[in-house]
Tab-separated table of C-alpha atoms in Angstrom:
chain	number	residue	atom	x	y	z
A	1	UNK	CA	88.847	121.036	39.736
A	2	UNK	CA	89.534	120.581	43.520
A	3	UNK	CA	91.806	122.111	45.624
A	4	UNK	CA	92.981	118.685	46.661
A	5	UNK	CA	95.690	120.416	49.665
A	6	UNK	CA	93.012	121.832	51.208
A	7	UNK	CA	90.051	118.668	51.169
A	8	UNK	CA	92.775	116.723	53.011
A	9	UNK	CA	93.919	119.272	55.212
A	10	UNK	CA	89.929	119.019	56.838
A	11	UNK	CA	88.540	115.624	57.511
A	12	UNK	CA	89.543	113.256	60.922
A	13	UNK	CA	90.581	109.894	58.957
A	14	UNK	CA	89.736	108.287	62.241
A	15	UNK	CA	86.782	109.452	62.096
A	16	UNK	CA	85.824	108.306	58.063
A	17	UNK	CA	87.364	104.674	59.494
A	18	UNK	CA	84.961	104.551	62.241
A	19	UNK	CA	81.810	105.623	60.601
A	20	UNK	CA	83.444	102.824	57.710
A	21	UNK	CA	82.511	100.230	60.910
A	22	UNK	CA	86.309	100.547	61.514
A	23	UNK	CA	87.259	100.026	65.359
A	24	UNK	CA	90.779	100.937	65.369
A	25	UNK	CA	92.800	100.248	68.582
A	26	UNK	CA	95.629	101.708	70.340
A	27	UNK	CA	98.037	100.538	68.154
A	28	UNK	CA	96.237	102.719	64.722
A	29	UNK	CA	95.237	99.193	63.741
A	30	UNK	CA	91.684	97.566	63.066
A	31	UNK	CA	89.940	94.624	60.726
A	32	UNK	CA	89.921	96.024	57.322
A	33	UNK	CA	86.506	97.810	56.809
A	34	UNK	CA	86.476	98.475	53.407
A	35	UNK	CA	86.419	94.499	52.428
A	36	UNK	CA	85.412	93.455	55.596
A	37	UNK	CA	87.906	91.554	57.018
A	38	UNK	CA	88.112	89.831	60.409
A	39	UNK	CA	92.232	90.778	60.612
A	40	UNK	CA	92.277	93.286	63.627
A	41	UNK	CA	96.017	94.370	62.628
A	42	UNK	CA	95.249	94.012	58.784
A	43	UNK	CA	94.315	97.571	58.817
A	44	UNK	CA	96.419	100.402	59.753
A	45	UNK	CA	95.715	104.074	59.923
A	46	UNK	CA	99.256	106.079	60.674
A	47	UNK	CA	100.480	110.016	60.547
A	48	UNK	CA	103.939	110.859	57.320
A	49	UNK	CA	104.678	114.256	56.492
A	50	UNK	CA	101.959	115.493	58.991
A	51	UNK	CA	99.386	113.736	57.208
A	52	UNK	CA	96.424	110.730	57.989
A	53	UNK	CA	97.513	107.813	55.724
A	54	UNK	CA	95.767	104.309	55.952
A	55	UNK	CA	96.462	100.958	54.640
A	56	UNK	CA	94.883	97.452	53.941
A	57	UNK	CA	97.517	94.855	54.373
A	58	UNK	CA	94.996	91.405	53.962
A	59	UNK	CA	92.884	92.246	50.826
A	60	UNK	CA	93.087	94.241	47.943
A	61	UNK	CA	91.960	97.955	48.912
A	62	UNK	CA	95.077	99.794	49.281
A	63	UNK	CA	95.757	102.875	50.866
A	64	UNK	CA	96.580	106.343	50.567
A	65	UNK	CA	94.985	109.414	51.951
A	66	UNK	CA	91.026	110.239	53.055
A	67	UNK	CA	90.720	110.972	49.557
A	68	UNK	CA	91.330	107.706	48.677
A	69	UNK	CA	89.865	106.290	51.511
A	70	UNK	CA	86.375	107.687	50.751
A	71	UNK	CA	86.881	106.249	47.230
A	72	UNK	CA	87.003	102.454	48.015
A	73	UNK	CA	84.854	102.655	51.091
A	74	UNK	CA	81.526	104.150	48.841
A	75	UNK	CA	82.506	102.963	45.559
A	76	UNK	CA	83.051	106.330	44.526
A	77	UNK	CA	85.189	108.421	41.306
A	78	UNK	CA	87.744	110.985	42.544
A	79	UNK	CA	85.160	113.877	41.848
A	80	UNK	CA	82.760	111.945	43.667
A	81	UNK	CA	85.006	111.400	46.573
A	82	UNK	CA	85.999	114.911	46.917
A	83	UNK	CA	82.256	116.129	46.774
A	84	UNK	CA	81.873	113.304	49.591
A	85	UNK	CA	84.450	115.278	51.644
A	86	UNK	CA	82.792	119.234	51.084
A	87	UNK	CA	85.582	120.198	48.534
A	88	UNK	CA	85.027	123.327	47.093
A	89	UNK	CA	85.818	123.844	43.110
A	90	UNK	CA	89.040	125.501	42.839
A	91	UNK	CA	90.140	129.082	41.449
A	92	UNK	CA	92.896	128.030	39.785
A	93	UNK	CA	93.468	125.551	37.694
A	94	UNK	CA	96.815	125.814	37.161
A	95	UNK	CA	97.624	125.262	39.980
A	96	UNK	CA	94.884	121.637	40.375
A	97	UNK	CA	96.297	120.648	37.536
A	98	UNK	CA	100.068	120.987	39.157
A	99	UNK	CA	98.388	119.219	42.266
A	100	UNK	CA	96.288	116.634	40.583
A	101	UNK	CA	100.519	115.670	38.884
A	102	UNK	CA	101.963	115.379	41.979
A	103	UNK	CA	99.083	113.398	43.377
A	104	UNK	CA	99.843	110.663	40.248
A	105	UNK	CA	102.941	110.669	40.613
A	106	UNK	CA	103.262	110.344	44.321
A	107	UNK	CA	100.848	107.251	43.875
A	108	UNK	CA	102.796	105.934	41.309
A	109	UNK	CA	105.847	105.896	43.297
A	110	UNK	CA	104.491	104.354	46.197
A	111	UNK	CA	103.104	101.443	43.982
A	112	UNK	CA	106.185	100.534	42.925
A	113	UNK	CA	108.008	100.995	46.436
A	114	UNK	CA	105.736	98.784	47.430
A	115	UNK	CA	106.226	96.257	44.776
A	116	UNK	CA	109.803	95.781	45.678
A	117	UNK	CA	109.090	95.468	49.437
A	118	UNK	CA	106.763	92.733	49.004
A	119	UNK	CA	109.222	90.966	46.158
A	120	UNK	CA	111.949	91.557	49.174
A	121	UNK	CA	110.233	90.330	52.219
A	122	UNK	CA	109.024	87.222	49.656
A	123	UNK	CA	112.650	86.295	48.860
A	124	UNK	CA	113.463	86.366	52.601
A	125	UNK	CA	110.146	83.937	53.274
A	126	UNK	CA	111.588	81.673	50.615
A	127	UNK	CA	114.698	82.082	51.664
A	128	UNK	CA	114.202	81.218	55.270
A	129	UNK	CA	112.057	78.107	54.361
A	130	UNK	CA	109.749	78.954	57.191
A	131	UNK	CA	107.115	76.673	56.020
A	132	UNK	CA	109.194	73.563	56.262
A	133	UNK	CA	110.332	73.855	59.866
A	134	UNK	CA	106.543	74.267	60.820
A	135	UNK	CA	106.485	71.070	59.060
A	136	UNK	CA	109.180	69.600	60.281
A	137	UNK	CA	108.543	69.966	63.864
A	138	UNK	CA	104.927	69.585	63.604
A	139	UNK	CA	103.350	68.229	67.016
A	140	UNK	CA	102.051	65.138	67.119
A	141	UNK	CA	98.487	67.706	67.724
A	142	UNK	CA	98.644	69.258	64.480
A	143	UNK	CA	99.210	65.994	62.639
A	144	UNK	CA	95.958	64.609	64.234
A	145	UNK	CA	94.457	67.876	63.440
A	146	UNK	CA	95.437	67.605	59.999
A	147	UNK	CA	94.182	63.866	59.810
A	148	UNK	CA	90.749	64.889	61.311
A	149	UNK	CA	90.207	67.547	58.632
A	150	UNK	CA	90.686	64.997	55.612
A	151	UNK	CA	94.510	65.640	54.983
A	152	UNK	CA	96.338	62.472	55.925
A	153	UNK	CA	100.143	62.267	56.197
A	154	UNK	CA	100.996	61.981	52.472
A	155	UNK	CA	99.290	64.855	51.860
A	156	UNK	CA	100.547	67.052	55.068
A	157	UNK	CA	103.896	65.822	53.220
A	158	UNK	CA	102.729	67.054	49.774
A	159	UNK	CA	101.002	70.701	50.699
A	160	UNK	CA	104.219	70.730	52.983
A	161	UNK	CA	101.388	71.575	56.195
A	162	UNK	CA	102.100	72.306	59.710
A	163	UNK	CA	101.775	73.303	63.195
A	164	UNK	CA	103.135	76.109	65.379
A	165	UNK	CA	102.433	75.836	69.192
A	166	UNK	CA	102.925	79.282	70.087
A	167	UNK	CA	101.792	81.685	67.523
A	168	UNK	CA	102.026	84.492	68.888
A	169	UNK	CA	99.614	87.934	67.218
A	170	UNK	CA	98.754	91.325	67.939
A	171	UNK	CA	95.257	91.976	68.957
A	172	UNK	CA	93.940	95.523	69.840
A	173	UNK	CA	97.861	96.531	70.539
A	174	UNK	CA	98.047	93.806	72.894
A	175	UNK	CA	99.880	90.205	72.470
A	176	UNK	CA	97.892	87.638	72.185
A	177	UNK	CA	99.095	83.559	72.171
A	178	UNK	CA	97.785	80.795	70.505
A	179	UNK	CA	99.161	77.541	68.730
A	180	UNK	CA	98.000	77.376	64.629
A	181	UNK	CA	97.855	75.302	62.071
A	182	UNK	CA	100.276	76.335	59.277
A	183	UNK	CA	99.643	76.514	55.698
A	184	UNK	CA	101.785	77.413	52.508
A	185	UNK	CA	100.849	79.374	49.450
A	186	UNK	CA	102.561	78.301	46.678
A	187	UNK	CA	102.549	79.954	43.248
A	188	UNK	CA	102.487	77.490	39.924
A	189	UNK	CA	106.381	77.457	40.222
A	190	UNK	CA	105.727	75.898	44.498
A	191	UNK	CA	107.571	79.049	45.611
A	192	UNK	CA	106.088	80.320	48.712
A	193	UNK	CA	104.075	83.238	48.217
A	194	UNK	CA	102.922	83.737	51.822
A	195	UNK	CA	101.687	81.125	54.833
A	196	UNK	CA	98.429	81.286	56.624
A	197	UNK	CA	98.445	80.697	60.260
A	198	UNK	CA	95.125	78.732	61.006
A	199	UNK	CA	94.718	80.165	65.092
A	200	UNK	CA	92.677	76.972	66.948
A	201	UNK	CA	92.249	79.355	69.939
A	202	UNK	CA	91.055	82.567	68.112
A	203	UNK	CA	90.652	85.761	69.756
A	204	UNK	CA	87.188	85.817	68.143
A	205	UNK	CA	85.623	83.555	66.303
A	206	UNK	CA	85.776	85.606	63.236
A	207	UNK	CA	89.719	86.343	63.748
A	208	UNK	CA	91.087	83.251	62.495
A	209	UNK	CA	93.499	83.525	60.301
A	210	UNK	CA	96.558	85.783	60.460
A	211	UNK	CA	100.062	86.066	58.185
A	212	UNK	CA	103.430	84.595	59.023
A	213	UNK	CA	104.983	87.453	57.155
A	214	UNK	CA	102.876	91.435	56.957
A	215	UNK	CA	103.556	93.395	53.710
A	216	UNK	CA	103.077	90.563	50.856
A	217	UNK	CA	99.843	92.259	50.099
A	218	UNK	CA	96.171	89.757	50.123
A	219	UNK	CA	96.661	85.981	50.567
A	220	UNK	CA	96.929	84.591	46.964
A	221	UNK	CA	94.476	82.166	45.981
A	222	UNK	CA	94.981	78.226	47.398
A	223	UNK	CA	95.830	75.707	44.849
A	224	UNK	CA	94.735	72.521	45.170
A	225	UNK	CA	97.759	71.353	42.451
A	226	UNK	CA	99.809	74.135	42.144
A	227	UNK	CA	101.985	73.090	38.919
A	228	UNK	CA	98.361	72.965	37.161
A	229	UNK	CA	98.002	76.932	37.588
A	230	UNK	CA	94.736	78.167	36.701
A	231	UNK	CA	93.376	75.128	34.216
A	232	UNK	CA	91.639	71.716	34.341
A	233	UNK	CA	88.944	70.293	32.917
A	234	UNK	CA	87.383	71.362	35.747
A	235	UNK	CA	87.972	74.225	38.081
A	236	UNK	CA	86.298	74.209	41.075
A	237	UNK	CA	86.260	77.521	42.538
A	238	UNK	CA	85.347	78.059	46.668
A	239	UNK	CA	85.948	79.942	49.683
A	240	UNK	CA	88.978	78.583	52.021
A	241	UNK	CA	92.533	76.934	51.078
A	242	UNK	CA	91.950	73.981	53.240
A	243	UNK	CA	88.310	73.031	51.359
A	244	UNK	CA	90.906	73.566	48.144
A	245	UNK	CA	93.043	70.948	49.231
A	246	UNK	CA	90.556	68.478	50.712
A	247	UNK	CA	88.546	68.404	48.384
A	248	UNK	CA	91.672	67.938	45.312
A	249	UNK	CA	93.006	65.212	48.146
A	250	UNK	CA	89.429	63.112	47.667
A	251	UNK	CA	88.274	63.878	44.425
A	252	UNK	CA	91.360	62.467	43.479
A	253	UNK	CA	91.070	63.455	39.889
A	254	UNK	CA	94.078	64.771	38.161
A	255	UNK	CA	92.999	67.166	35.687
A	256	UNK	CA	90.321	68.826	37.863
A	257	UNK	CA	92.318	72.209	39.574
A	258	UNK	CA	90.725	73.088	43.083
A	259	UNK	CA	90.691	76.980	44.378
A	260	UNK	CA	90.237	78.194	47.875
A	261	UNK	CA	90.031	82.116	47.754
A	262	UNK	CA	90.922	83.506	50.860
A	263	UNK	CA	87.024	84.986	52.078
A	264	UNK	CA	83.872	85.650	49.745
A	265	UNK	CA	85.103	88.999	49.022
A	266	UNK	CA	88.298	87.648	47.056
A	267	UNK	CA	86.357	85.347	44.275
A	268	UNK	CA	87.196	88.128	41.389
A	269	UNK	CA	90.521	87.857	42.172
A	270	UNK	CA	90.652	84.762	39.686
A	271	UNK	CA	87.938	86.373	37.113
A	272	UNK	CA	90.181	87.026	34.953
A	273	UNK	CA	92.526	83.894	35.258
A	274	UNK	CA	89.387	81.174	34.600
A	275	UNK	CA	86.930	82.914	32.824
A	276	UNK	CA	85.077	81.133	30.184
A	277	UNK	CA	86.138	77.351	31.192
A	278	UNK	CA	84.583	74.836	32.591
A	279	UNK	CA	84.188	75.885	36.444
A	280	UNK	CA	81.797	75.209	39.524
A	281	UNK	CA	81.408	77.816	42.169
A	282	UNK	CA	81.046	76.244	45.402
A	283	UNK	CA	79.639	79.042	48.465
A	284	UNK	CA	79.765	78.521	52.211
A	285	UNK	CA	76.866	79.023	53.662
A	286	UNK	CA	75.039	82.288	53.674
A	287	UNK	CA	77.855	83.379	51.329
A	288	UNK	CA	75.562	82.505	48.265
A	289	UNK	CA	74.794	86.135	47.045
A	290	UNK	CA	78.793	86.695	46.399
A	291	UNK	CA	79.217	83.404	44.645
A	292	UNK	CA	76.170	83.554	42.400
A	293	UNK	CA	77.291	86.953	41.231
A	294	UNK	CA	81.221	85.521	40.404
A	295	UNK	CA	80.022	82.094	38.844
A	296	UNK	CA	77.926	84.486	36.331
A	297	UNK	CA	81.032	87.164	36.117
A	298	UNK	CA	82.676	83.830	35.240
A	299	UNK	CA	80.124	81.868	33.169
A	300	UNK	CA	80.217	78.714	35.401
A	301	UNK	CA	77.786	76.668	36.938
A	302	UNK	CA	76.978	76.546	40.455
A	303	UNK	CA	76.932	74.618	42.838
A	304	UNK	CA	74.914	74.891	45.978
A	305	UNK	CA	75.512	71.695	48.642
A	306	UNK	CA	74.326	73.858	51.271
A	307	UNK	CA	77.188	72.834	53.722
A	308	UNK	CA	80.621	73.674	53.726
A	309	UNK	CA	81.845	71.502	51.653
A	310	UNK	CA	85.295	69.590	53.131
A	311	UNK	CA	82.946	69.393	56.380
A	312	UNK	CA	80.155	67.852	54.114
A	313	UNK	CA	83.305	65.717	52.435
A	314	UNK	CA	84.091	64.859	55.673
A	315	UNK	CA	81.032	63.603	57.656
A	316	UNK	CA	79.437	61.515	55.116
A	317	UNK	CA	82.698	59.760	54.246
A	318	UNK	CA	82.223	61.003	50.409
A	319	UNK	CA	85.108	59.692	47.535
A	320	UNK	CA	85.280	60.819	44.267
A	321	UNK	CA	82.558	58.702	43.098
A	322	UNK	CA	80.429	61.743	44.520
A	323	UNK	CA	82.509	64.687	43.309
A	324	UNK	CA	82.306	63.359	39.436
A	325	UNK	CA	77.960	63.375	40.322
A	326	UNK	CA	78.344	66.380	41.584
A	327	UNK	CA	80.295	67.673	38.473
A	328	UNK	CA	77.315	66.124	36.621
A	329	UNK	CA	74.453	68.382	38.616
A	330	UNK	CA	76.091	72.065	38.811
A	331	UNK	CA	74.068	74.044	37.153
A	332	UNK	CA	74.823	77.245	34.923
A	333	UNK	CA	74.740	81.055	36.021
A	334	UNK	CA	73.923	82.866	33.470
């Protein structure tokens, strides 16, 4: 067994994050180097009780100490991560057993603490009905922008889409202002799980999305028809909330479900809920590999259009007939 306390006393967590590709700002934050996010406030390195710790707010990477970071970054088990950090085998197995127990208990406590915090913050968001404020006070530019993207007034009302004239975000330790489109993410009971801001003037081309409220964990998938959940005679899975909404609006098929995952690394988040059903996976250009692997995992079918599906649909004026043709063309992924 390893002497965990000795291992944790040695590594500089910031240096490990830098080696993983993270560029930590003066505020201790950066885009997540583990799941490849672009939100520069999504990953944090901080000190608590004299120990350097990390946490990912936008993905499902979790948080913890240097050992857990190496485990998540390098895809290693506990023993391999300790070896990676240069750990030596401890000579007192009784002491190490006690250390391992403390580590496990602390991890469980943190999980429960996080769950309760998320629950409380989400309740605050729902009670405040912020998504309705953005919808009801939406400026004309936002209404026109949603319409340009393929969602007319009826669908804007259906999803309570909105706009924010001045969204303020933290970017590398500084306040950054930009207008944004707002996308409420609903659960199957129409309860708001979070609100996603699509920044109109993002600080960088990749940093286009920010949450309304931090600390709610990774964005859940967008369900084109929330009450339908993860069922349907055909379940289309794609990358992005706007794509799911546009496809749902244009396809006009009451028994189909369209699911928009928040990023290519999040395909796996819906796997267990849809595996074995009639699934059609539609990749973005450049994300074909990840989508294909997911398609095989869920025994789905693959539809590679070579374009972002929402842009392709709007630019060519496709309707439900084209979706029905695509449903027949999709090929097996296994």
